PDB file of C-alpha atoms in Angstrom:
ATOM      1  CA  MET X  19      13.181  -3.512   9.724  1.00 65.00           C
ATOM      2  CA  GLN X  20      16.730  -4.359   8.765  1.00 77.00           C
ATOM      3  CA  THR X  21      17.284  -4.843   5.040  1.00 88.00           C
ATOM      4  CA  HIS X  22      19.203  -7.751   3.533  1.00 88.00           C
ATOM      5  CA  LEU X  23      20.950  -8.121   0.176  1.00 89.00           C
ATOM      6  CA  LEU X  24      22.523 -11.331  -1.118  1.00 86.00           C
ATOM      7  CA  LEU X  25      24.427 -11.656  -4.411  1.00 85.00           C
ATOM      8  CA  GLY X  26      26.009 -14.458  -6.403  1.00 79.00           C
ATOM      9  CA  GLY X  27      26.027 -16.275  -9.731  1.00 72.00           C
ATOM     10  CA  GLY X  28      23.816 -13.803 -11.553  1.00 74.00           C
ATOM     11  CA  ARG X  29      21.235 -13.599  -8.757  1.00 80.00           C
ATOM     12  CA  ALA X  30      20.359 -10.916  -6.238  1.00 86.00           C
ATOM     13  CA  LEU X  31      17.952 -11.256  -3.301  1.00 87.00           C
ATOM     14  CA  TYR X  32      16.744  -8.081  -1.585  1.00 91.00           C
ATOM     15  CA  VAL X  33      14.492  -8.132   1.488  1.00 92.00           C
ATOM     16  CA  GLY X  34      13.202  -4.849   2.835  1.00 91.00           C
ATOM     17  CA  ARG X  35      10.262  -2.499   3.204  1.00 92.00           C
ATOM     18  CA  PHE X  36       8.800  -0.942   0.062  1.00 92.00           C
ATOM     19  CA  HIS X  37       6.274   1.700  -0.879  1.00 91.00           C
ATOM     20  CA  LYS X  38       5.209   2.505  -4.437  1.00 93.00           C
ATOM     21  CA  LEU X  39       7.802   1.897  -7.146  1.00 93.00           C
ATOM     22  CA  PRO X  40       7.136   3.932 -10.314  1.00 91.00           C
ATOM     23  CA  ARG X  41       7.109   2.483 -13.814  1.00 91.00           C
ATOM     24  CA  HIS X  42      10.316   0.617 -14.585  1.00 91.00           C
ATOM     25  CA  ARG X  43      11.528  -2.601 -16.192  1.00 89.00           C
ATOM     26  CA  PHE X  44      13.912  -5.066 -14.629  1.00 88.00           C
ATOM     27  CA  ALA X  45      16.878  -6.168 -16.723  1.00 83.00           C
ATOM     28  CA  ALA X  46      16.419  -9.678 -15.307  1.00 84.00           C
ATOM     29  CA  ASN X  47      13.565 -11.995 -14.400  1.00 85.00           C
ATOM     30  CA  ALA X  48      12.321 -11.496 -10.853  1.00 88.00           C
ATOM     31  CA  VAL X  49      10.284 -13.273  -8.182  1.00 88.00           C
ATOM     32  CA  LEU X  50       8.389 -10.921  -5.841  1.00 92.00           C
ATOM     33  CA  VAL X  51       6.855 -11.993  -2.535  1.00 91.00           C
ATOM     34  CA  GLY X  52       4.810  -9.777  -0.232  1.00 94.00           C
ATOM     35  CA  LEU X  53       5.747 -10.719   3.337  1.00 93.00           C
ATOM     36  CA  ASP X  54       3.000  -8.798   5.149  1.00 93.00           C
ATOM     37  CA  ASP X  55       0.186  -8.686   2.611  1.00 92.00           C
ATOM     38  CA  ALA X  56      -0.631  -8.744  -1.089  1.00 95.00           C
ATOM     39  CA  PHE X  57       0.900  -6.074  -3.330  1.00 97.00           C
ATOM     40  CA  ASP X  58      -0.266  -4.327  -6.492  1.00 98.00           C
ATOM     41  CA  LEU X  59       1.385  -5.127  -9.822  1.00 97.00           C
ATOM     42  CA  ILE X  60       0.519  -2.487 -12.432  1.00 97.00           C
ATOM     43  CA  GLY X  61       1.034  -3.699 -15.991  1.00 95.00           C
ATOM     44  CA  GLU X  62       2.123  -1.748 -19.057  1.00 91.00           C
ATOM     45  CA  ASP X  63      -1.536  -1.186 -19.960  1.00 93.00           C
ATOM     46  CA  GLY X  64      -2.276   0.300 -16.508  1.00 94.00           C
ATOM     47  CA  ARG X  65      -4.226  -2.716 -15.285  1.00 96.00           C
ATOM     48  CA  VAL X  66      -3.788  -3.385 -11.564  1.00 97.00           C
ATOM     49  CA  GLU X  67      -3.491  -6.948 -10.268  1.00 97.00           C
ATOM     50  CA  GLN X  68      -3.085  -8.005  -6.641  1.00 96.00           C
ATOM     51  CA  HIS X  69      -0.563 -10.737  -5.861  1.00 94.00           C
ATOM     52  CA  GLU X  70       0.932 -12.407  -2.819  1.00 93.00           C
ATOM     53  CA  ALA X  71       3.755 -13.705  -5.031  1.00 90.00           C
ATOM     54  CA  ALA X  72       4.502 -13.023  -8.694  1.00 90.00           C
ATOM     55  CA  PHE X  73       7.042 -13.721 -11.431  1.00 88.00           C
ATOM     56  CA  VAL X  74       7.930 -10.682 -13.546  1.00 90.00           C
ATOM     57  CA  ARG X  75       9.822 -11.249 -16.781  1.00 86.00           C
ATOM     58  CA  GLY X  76      12.861  -9.160 -17.592  1.00 86.00           C
ATOM     59  CA  TRP X  77      12.394  -6.071 -19.754  1.00 88.00           C
ATOM     60  CA  GLN X  78       8.636  -5.957 -19.041  1.00 90.00           C
ATOM     61  CA  TRP X  79       7.333  -2.496 -18.134  1.00 93.00           C
ATOM     62  CA  HIS X  80       5.465  -2.412 -14.821  1.00 95.00           C
ATOM     63  CA  ALA X  81       4.992  -0.508 -11.569  1.00 95.00           C
ATOM     64  CA  LEU X  82       4.587  -1.877  -8.039  1.00 96.00           C
ATOM     65  CA  ASP X  83       2.895  -0.802  -4.831  1.00 97.00           C
ATOM     66  CA  PHE X  84       3.727  -2.703  -1.659  1.00 96.00           C
ATOM     67  CA  HIS X  85       1.804  -0.183   0.503  1.00 95.00           C
ATOM     68  CA  GLY X  86       4.733   0.212   2.872  1.00 95.00           C
ATOM     69  CA  GLY X  87       4.919  -3.505   3.605  1.00 95.00           C
ATOM     70  CA  ARG X  88       7.863  -5.875   3.710  1.00 94.00           C
ATOM     71  CA  ALA X  89       8.761  -7.808   0.591  1.00 94.00           C
ATOM     72  CA  ALA X  90      11.402 -10.136  -0.816  1.00 91.00           C
ATOM     73  CA  VAL X  91      12.561  -9.644  -4.397  1.00 91.00           C
ATOM     74  CA  LEU X  92      14.799 -12.223  -6.038  1.00 86.00           C
ATOM     75  CA  PHE X  93      16.410 -11.144  -9.318  1.00 86.00           C
ATOM     76  CA  LEU X  94      17.551 -14.041 -11.491  1.00 81.00           C
ATOM     77  CA  GLU X  95      20.111 -14.301 -14.229  1.00 75.00           C
ATOM     78  CA  PRO X  96      18.022 -13.236 -17.268  1.00 70.00           C
ATOM     79  CA  SER X  97      17.923 -16.765 -18.722  1.00 65.00           C
ATOM     80  CA  ALA X  98      16.710 -18.424 -15.503  1.00 66.00           C
ATOM     81  CA  GLY X  99      13.081 -19.270 -14.835  1.00 60.00           C
ATOM     82  CA  LEU X 100      10.980 -21.203 -12.328  1.00 63.00           C
ATOM     83  CA  ARG X 101      10.132 -24.892 -12.243  1.00 59.00           C
ATOM     84  CA  HIS X 102       6.539 -24.182 -11.258  1.00 60.00           C
ATOM     85  CA  GLN X 103       4.259 -21.471  -9.909  1.00 67.00           C
ATOM     86  CA  THR X 104       5.507 -19.703  -6.802  1.00 69.00           C
ATOM     87  CA  ASN X 105       3.845 -20.592  -3.485  1.00 76.00           C
ATOM     88  CA  ALA X 106       3.540 -17.413  -1.421  1.00 81.00           C
ATOM     89  CA  THR X 107       3.071 -19.235   1.900  1.00 85.00           C
ATOM     90  CA  VAL X 108       6.163 -21.408   1.427  1.00 81.00           C
ATOM     91  CA  LEU X 109       8.275 -18.443   0.339  1.00 83.00           C
ATOM     92  CA  ARG X 110       7.110 -16.282   3.241  1.00 87.00           C
ATOM     93  CA  MET X 111       8.016 -19.017   5.712  1.00 87.00           C
ATOM     94  CA  ALA X 112      11.472 -19.429   4.151  1.00 85.00           C
ATOM     95  CA  VAL X 113      12.156 -15.674   4.274  1.00 87.00           C
ATOM     96  CA  GLU X 114      10.849 -15.297   7.840  1.00 88.00           C
ATOM     97  CA  GLU X 115      13.034 -18.216   8.969  1.00 87.00           C
ATOM     98  CA  ALA X 116      16.066 -16.564   7.394  1.00 85.00           C
ATOM     99  CA  LEU X 117      15.218 -13.191   8.948  1.00 86.00           C
ATOM    100  CA  ALA X 118      14.958 -14.749  12.405  1.00 87.00           C
ATOM    101  CA  ALA X 119      18.156 -16.816  12.103  1.00 85.00           C
ATOM    102  CA  ARG X 120      21.466 -15.787  13.634  1.00 80.00           C
ATOM    103  CA  HIS X 121      23.487 -17.875  11.191  1.00 81.00           C
ATOM    104  CA  PRO X 122      23.751 -17.787   7.361  1.00 79.00           C
ATOM    105  CA  GLU X 123      22.487 -21.277   6.459  1.00 82.00           C
ATOM    106  CA  PRO X 124      18.775 -20.351   6.025  1.00 83.00           C
ATOM    107  CA  TRP X 125      19.741 -17.454   3.744  1.00 81.00           C
ATOM    108  CA  THR X 126      21.917 -19.764   1.651  1.00 78.00           C
ATOM    109  CA  GLU X 127      19.092 -22.320   1.396  1.00 78.00           C
ATOM    110  CA  LEU X 128      16.586 -19.633   0.400  1.00 77.00           C
ATOM    111  CA  PHE X 129      18.960 -18.094  -2.119  1.00 73.00           C
ATOM    112  CA  GLN X 130      20.000 -21.318  -3.812  1.00 69.00           C
ATOM    113  CA  ASN X 131      17.138 -23.795  -3.445  1.00 67.00           C
ATOM    114  CA  ALA X 132      13.887 -22.683  -1.821  1.00 55.00           C
ATOM    115  CA  LEU X 133      12.557 -20.724  -4.794  1.00 58.00           C
ATOM    116  CA  ASN X 134      12.436 -23.709  -7.157  1.00 55.00           C
ATOM    117  CA  LEU X 135      14.719 -22.220  -9.782  1.00 53.00           C
ATOM    118  CA  GLY X 136      15.241 -24.056 -13.011  1.00 49.00           C
ATOM    119  CA  PRO X 137      16.009 -25.474 -15.372  1.00 46.00           C
ATOM    120  CA  CYS X 138      19.709 -24.762 -14.966  1.00 51.00           C
ATOM    121  CA  PRO X 139      21.921 -24.844 -16.916  1.00 51.00           C
ATOM    122  CA  LEU X 140      20.180 -23.439 -19.999  1.00 59.00           C
ATOM    123  CA  ALA X 141      21.683 -24.559 -23.322  1.00 67.00           C
ATOM    124  CA  VAL X 142      22.165 -21.771 -25.862  1.00 74.00           C
ATOM    125  CA  ASP X 143      23.890 -21.399 -29.235  1.00 81.00           C
ATOM    126  CA  ALA X 144      27.691 -21.495 -28.721  1.00 83.00           C
ATOM    127  CA  ARG X 145      28.039 -18.050 -30.303  1.00 84.00           C
ATOM    128  CA  ILE X 146      25.418 -16.610 -27.959  1.00 84.00           C
ATOM    129  CA  ALA X 147      27.148 -18.237 -24.984  1.00 83.00           C
ATOM    130  CA  ARG X 148      30.409 -16.546 -25.982  1.00 83.00           C
ATOM    131  CA  VAL X 149      28.636 -13.189 -26.371  1.00 85.00           C
ATOM    132  CA  ALA X 150      27.038 -13.626 -22.944  1.00 83.00           C
ATOM    133  CA  ALA X 151      30.442 -14.444 -21.427  1.00 81.00           C
ATOM    134  CA  LEU X 152      31.904 -11.223 -22.852  1.00 82.00           C
ATOM    135  CA  LEU X 153      28.968  -9.182 -21.621  1.00 83.00           C
ATOM    136  CA  SER X 154      29.190 -10.571 -18.112  1.00 79.00           C
ATOM    137  CA  THR X 155      32.962 -10.391 -17.584  1.00 73.00           C
ATOM    138  CA  SER X 156      34.473  -7.661 -19.777  1.00 54.00           C
ATOM    139  CA  ASP X 157      34.129  -4.212 -18.200  1.00 59.00           C
ATOM    140  CA  GLY X 158      36.433  -2.075 -20.269  1.00 60.00           C
ATOM    141  CA  GLU X 159      35.869  -3.299 -23.810  1.00 64.00           C
ATOM    142  CA  PRO X 160      33.104  -2.316 -26.283  1.00 63.00           C
ATOM    143  CA  SER X 161      29.998  -4.433 -25.762  1.00 73.00           C
ATOM    144  CA  ASP X 162      27.565  -3.167 -28.381  1.00 79.00           C
ATOM    145  CA  ALA X 163      25.842  -5.621 -30.709  1.00 82.00           C
ATOM    146  CA  VAL X 164      27.827  -4.444 -33.766  1.00 84.00           C
ATOM    147  CA  THR X 165      31.214  -5.124 -32.122  1.00 85.00           C
ATOM    148  CA  LEU X 166      30.058  -8.453 -30.693  1.00 84.00           C
ATOM    149  CA  ALA X 167      28.735  -9.558 -34.087  1.00 84.00           C
ATOM    150  CA  GLN X 168      32.033  -8.665 -35.768  1.00 85.00           C
ATOM    151  CA  ARG X 169      33.930 -10.753 -33.214  1.00 84.00           C
ATOM    152  CA  GLU X 170      31.739 -13.750 -33.954  1.00 83.00           C
ATOM    153  CA  GLY X 171      31.755 -13.188 -37.728  1.00 85.00           C
ATOM    154  CA  VAL X 172      27.970 -12.978 -37.950  1.00 84.00           C
ATOM    155  CA  SER X 173      25.419 -10.268 -38.671  1.00 87.00           C
ATOM    156  CA  THR X 174      24.343  -7.761 -36.048  1.00 88.00           C
ATOM    157  CA  SER X 175      20.708  -8.744 -36.506  1.00 88.00           C
ATOM    158  CA  LEU X 176      21.540 -12.403 -35.788  1.00 84.00           C
ATOM    159  CA  VAL X 177      23.228 -11.490 -32.504  1.00 86.00           C
ATOM    160  CA  GLU X 178      20.413  -9.144 -31.481  1.00 88.00           C
ATOM    161  CA  HIS X 179      17.525 -11.437 -32.380  1.00 89.00           C
ATOM    162  CA  ARG X 180      19.010 -14.758 -31.311  1.00 88.00           C
ATOM    163  CA  PHE X 181      20.353 -13.350 -28.045  1.00 87.00           C
ATOM    164  CA  ARG X 182      16.947 -12.009 -27.046  1.00 87.00           C
ATOM    165  CA  GLU X 183      15.213 -15.184 -28.217  1.00 86.00           C
ATOM    166  CA  GLN X 184      17.486 -17.546 -26.273  1.00 84.00           C
ATOM    167  CA  VAL X 185      18.408 -15.462 -23.217  1.00 83.00           C
ATOM    168  CA  GLY X 186      15.130 -13.577 -22.815  1.00 81.00           C
ATOM    169  CA  VAL X 187      16.356  -9.968 -22.757  1.00 85.00           C
ATOM    170  CA  PRO X 188      18.222  -7.689 -25.216  1.00 88.00           C
ATOM    171  CA  VAL X 189      22.020  -7.552 -25.320  1.00 87.00           C
ATOM    172  CA  GLY X 190      22.033  -4.138 -23.629  1.00 85.00           C
ATOM    173  CA  ALA X 191      19.812  -5.293 -20.781  1.00 86.00           C
ATOM    174  CA  PHE X 192      22.005  -8.332 -20.109  1.00 86.00           C
ATOM    175  CA  ARG X 193      25.084  -6.120 -20.041  1.00 86.00           C
ATOM    176  CA  ALA X 194      23.389  -3.605 -17.752  1.00 85.00           C
ATOM    177  CA  TRP X 195      22.342  -6.380 -15.368  1.00 86.00           C
ATOM    178  CA  HIS X 196      25.875  -7.718 -14.966  1.00 84.00           C
ATOM    179  CA  ARG X 197      27.316  -4.230 -14.577  1.00 87.00           C
ATOM    180  CA  MET X 198      24.701  -3.595 -11.912  1.00 88.00           C
ATOM    181  CA  LEU X 199      25.693  -6.791 -10.084  1.00 87.00           C
ATOM    182  CA  SER X 200      29.336  -5.720 -10.192  1.00 87.00           C
ATOM    183  CA  ALA X 201      28.413  -2.264  -8.899  1.00 88.00           C
ATOM    184  CA  THR X 202      26.275  -3.724  -6.123  1.00 88.00           C
ATOM    185  CA  THR X 203      29.096  -6.011  -4.987  1.00 88.00           C
ATOM    186  CA  LEU X 204      31.402  -2.986  -4.743  1.00 89.00           C
ATOM    187  CA  ALA X 205      28.760  -1.019  -2.829  1.00 88.00           C
ATOM    188  CA  LEU X 206      28.461  -3.860  -0.318  1.00 87.00           C
ATOM    189  CA  GLU X 207      32.216  -3.535   0.253  1.00 87.00           C
ATOM    190  CA  GLY X 208      31.621   0.009   1.444  1.00 86.00           C
ATOM    191  CA  ARG X 209      32.738   1.871  -1.702  1.00 88.00           C
ATOM    192  CA  SER X 210      31.156   5.243  -2.417  1.00 89.00           C
ATOM    193  CA  LEU X 211      28.600   5.453  -5.232  1.00 87.00           C
ATOM    194  CA  THR X 212      31.123   7.517  -7.232  1.00 90.00           C
ATOM    195  CA  GLU X 213      33.757   4.766  -6.911  1.00 91.00           C
ATOM    196  CA  VAL X 214      31.141   2.136  -7.683  1.00 89.00           C
ATOM    197  CA  ALA X 215      30.014   3.900 -10.850  1.00 88.00           C
ATOM    198  CA  HIS X 216      33.487   4.356 -12.345  1.00 87.00           C
ATOM    199  CA  THR X 217      34.798   0.883 -11.421  1.00 87.00           C
ATOM    200  CA  ALA X 218      31.722  -0.895 -12.790  1.00 86.00           C
ATOM    201  CA  GLY X 219      31.886   0.953 -16.120  1.00 82.00           C
ATOM    202  CA  PHE X 220      29.236   3.680 -15.734  1.00 86.00           C
ATOM    203  CA  TYR X 221      29.962   7.248 -16.857  1.00 85.00           C
ATOM    204  CA  ASP X 222      29.495   8.716 -13.380  1.00 87.00           C
ATOM    205  CA  SER X 223      27.401   8.286 -10.219  1.00 88.00           C
ATOM    206  CA  ALA X 224      24.449  10.107 -11.810  1.00 91.00           C
ATOM    207  CA  HIS X 225      24.483   7.664 -14.742  1.00 89.00           C
ATOM    208  CA  PHE X 226      24.623   4.725 -12.321  1.00 90.00           C
ATOM    209  CA  SER X 227      21.807   6.128 -10.165  1.00 91.00           C
ATOM    210  CA  ARG X 228      19.605   6.828 -13.193  1.00 90.00           C
ATOM    211  CA  LEU X 229      20.001   3.292 -14.567  1.00 89.00           C
ATOM    212  CA  PHE X 230      19.581   1.767 -11.108  1.00 88.00           C
ATOM    213  CA  ARG X 231      16.293   3.605 -10.608  1.00 89.00           C
ATOM    214  CA  GLY X 232      15.132   2.642 -14.104  1.00 85.00           C
ATOM    215  CA  MET X 233      15.851  -1.025 -13.455  1.00 84.00           C
ATOM    216  CA  PHE X 234      14.630  -1.354  -9.874  1.00 85.00           C
ATOM    217  CA  GLY X 235      12.223   1.528  -9.349  1.00 84.00           C
ATOM    218  CA  LEU X 236      14.169   3.115  -6.493  1.00 85.00           C
ATOM    219  CA  PRO X 237      17.496   4.971  -6.207  1.00 88.00           C
ATOM    220  CA  PRO X 238      20.623   3.198  -4.916  1.00 88.00           C
ATOM    221  CA  SER X 239      20.740   5.569  -1.946  1.00 87.00           C
ATOM    222  CA  LYS X 240      17.547   3.875  -0.685  1.00 86.00           C
ATOM    223  CA  VAL X 241      19.164   0.430  -0.881  1.00 88.00           C
ATOM    224  CA  PHE X 242      22.681   1.067   0.364  1.00 85.00           C
ATOM    225  CA  THR X 243      21.688   2.696   3.628  1.00 77.00           C
ATOM    226  CA  HIS X 244      22.913   2.270   7.186  1.00 70.00           C
ATOM    227  CA  GLY X 245      21.771  -1.066   8.585  1.00 73.00           C
ATOM    228  CA  LEU X 246      21.921  -3.022   5.319  1.00 86.00           C
ATOM    229  CA  LYS X 247      23.206  -6.571   5.801  1.00 85.00           C
ATOM    230  CA  GLY X 248      24.828  -7.946   2.681  1.00 86.00           C
ATOM    231  CA  SER X 249      26.576 -11.125   1.573  1.00 83.00           C
ATOM    232  CA  VAL X 250      28.083 -12.458  -1.642  1.00 82.00           C
ATOM    233  CA  LEU X 251      27.409 -16.159  -2.235  1.00 75.00           C
ATOM    234  CA  GLU X 252      28.689 -18.495  -4.899  1.00 64.00           C
ATOM    235  CA  ALA X 253      26.292 -19.932  -7.484  1.00 53.00           C
ATOM    236  CA  ARG X 254      26.954 -21.214 -10.998  1.00 51.00           C
ATOM    237  CA  SER X 255      25.804 -19.537 -14.197  1.00 54.00           C
ATOM    238  CA  CYS X 256      22.772 -20.873 -16.054  1.00 54.00           C
ATOM    239  CA  LEU X 257      24.254 -20.349 -19.547  1.00 53.00           C
ATOM    240  CA  VAL X 258      26.188 -23.124 -21.282  1.00 49.00           C
ATOM    241  CA  ASN X 259      27.061 -23.976 -24.905  1.00 54.00           C
ATOM    242  CA  ARG X 260      24.989 -26.445 -26.841  1.00 56.00           C
TER     243      ARG X 260
END
């Protein structure tokens, strides 16, 4: 089947065929939907659960086995959640409609509305909002917790603990997620993985590939293959000052 990748506003939707994905942890929350059948979600303790649709929190160790079936995976900005439990039948219908369409509107509807995202925006401490803004937009400047804390005039532990508490993932994971989105946008433009890695702030293509595999369970070469259809859509951020 043809694979599809949509990006925008801290979200990424990937629809394709999957096999077993080894142990990894997403840097963002994710909604997974098996399009052909149920899939196996293997937890950190090794317990196997079967799901037709599941919500996996960011930075949670897990493995997946889709048994070669088709699936849709929506990665959310780390702070975003769901309004209520996912309905596998509704989501499958929305994805199948988009796959069959010859125009972009069903994809836009699926990406922005059909998955019951919310609440958005999420109110966070003003200092944490500023840290998040730096992490998501500044590619060339230092982005470690110590430097960010110094900029805000607070302790490193406050930034680390409050950021994870309010956003849902560590500072480093949030930064990695936004770098990965930037890299993925460049890859959709047809840039080589080497160009992508350097422009998005990774050391080299090997560094980018290693982090990509660690975050998504498969190498970027498996995603950015011939036949991939990709689009970049606009969607607003879920983080605002309070």
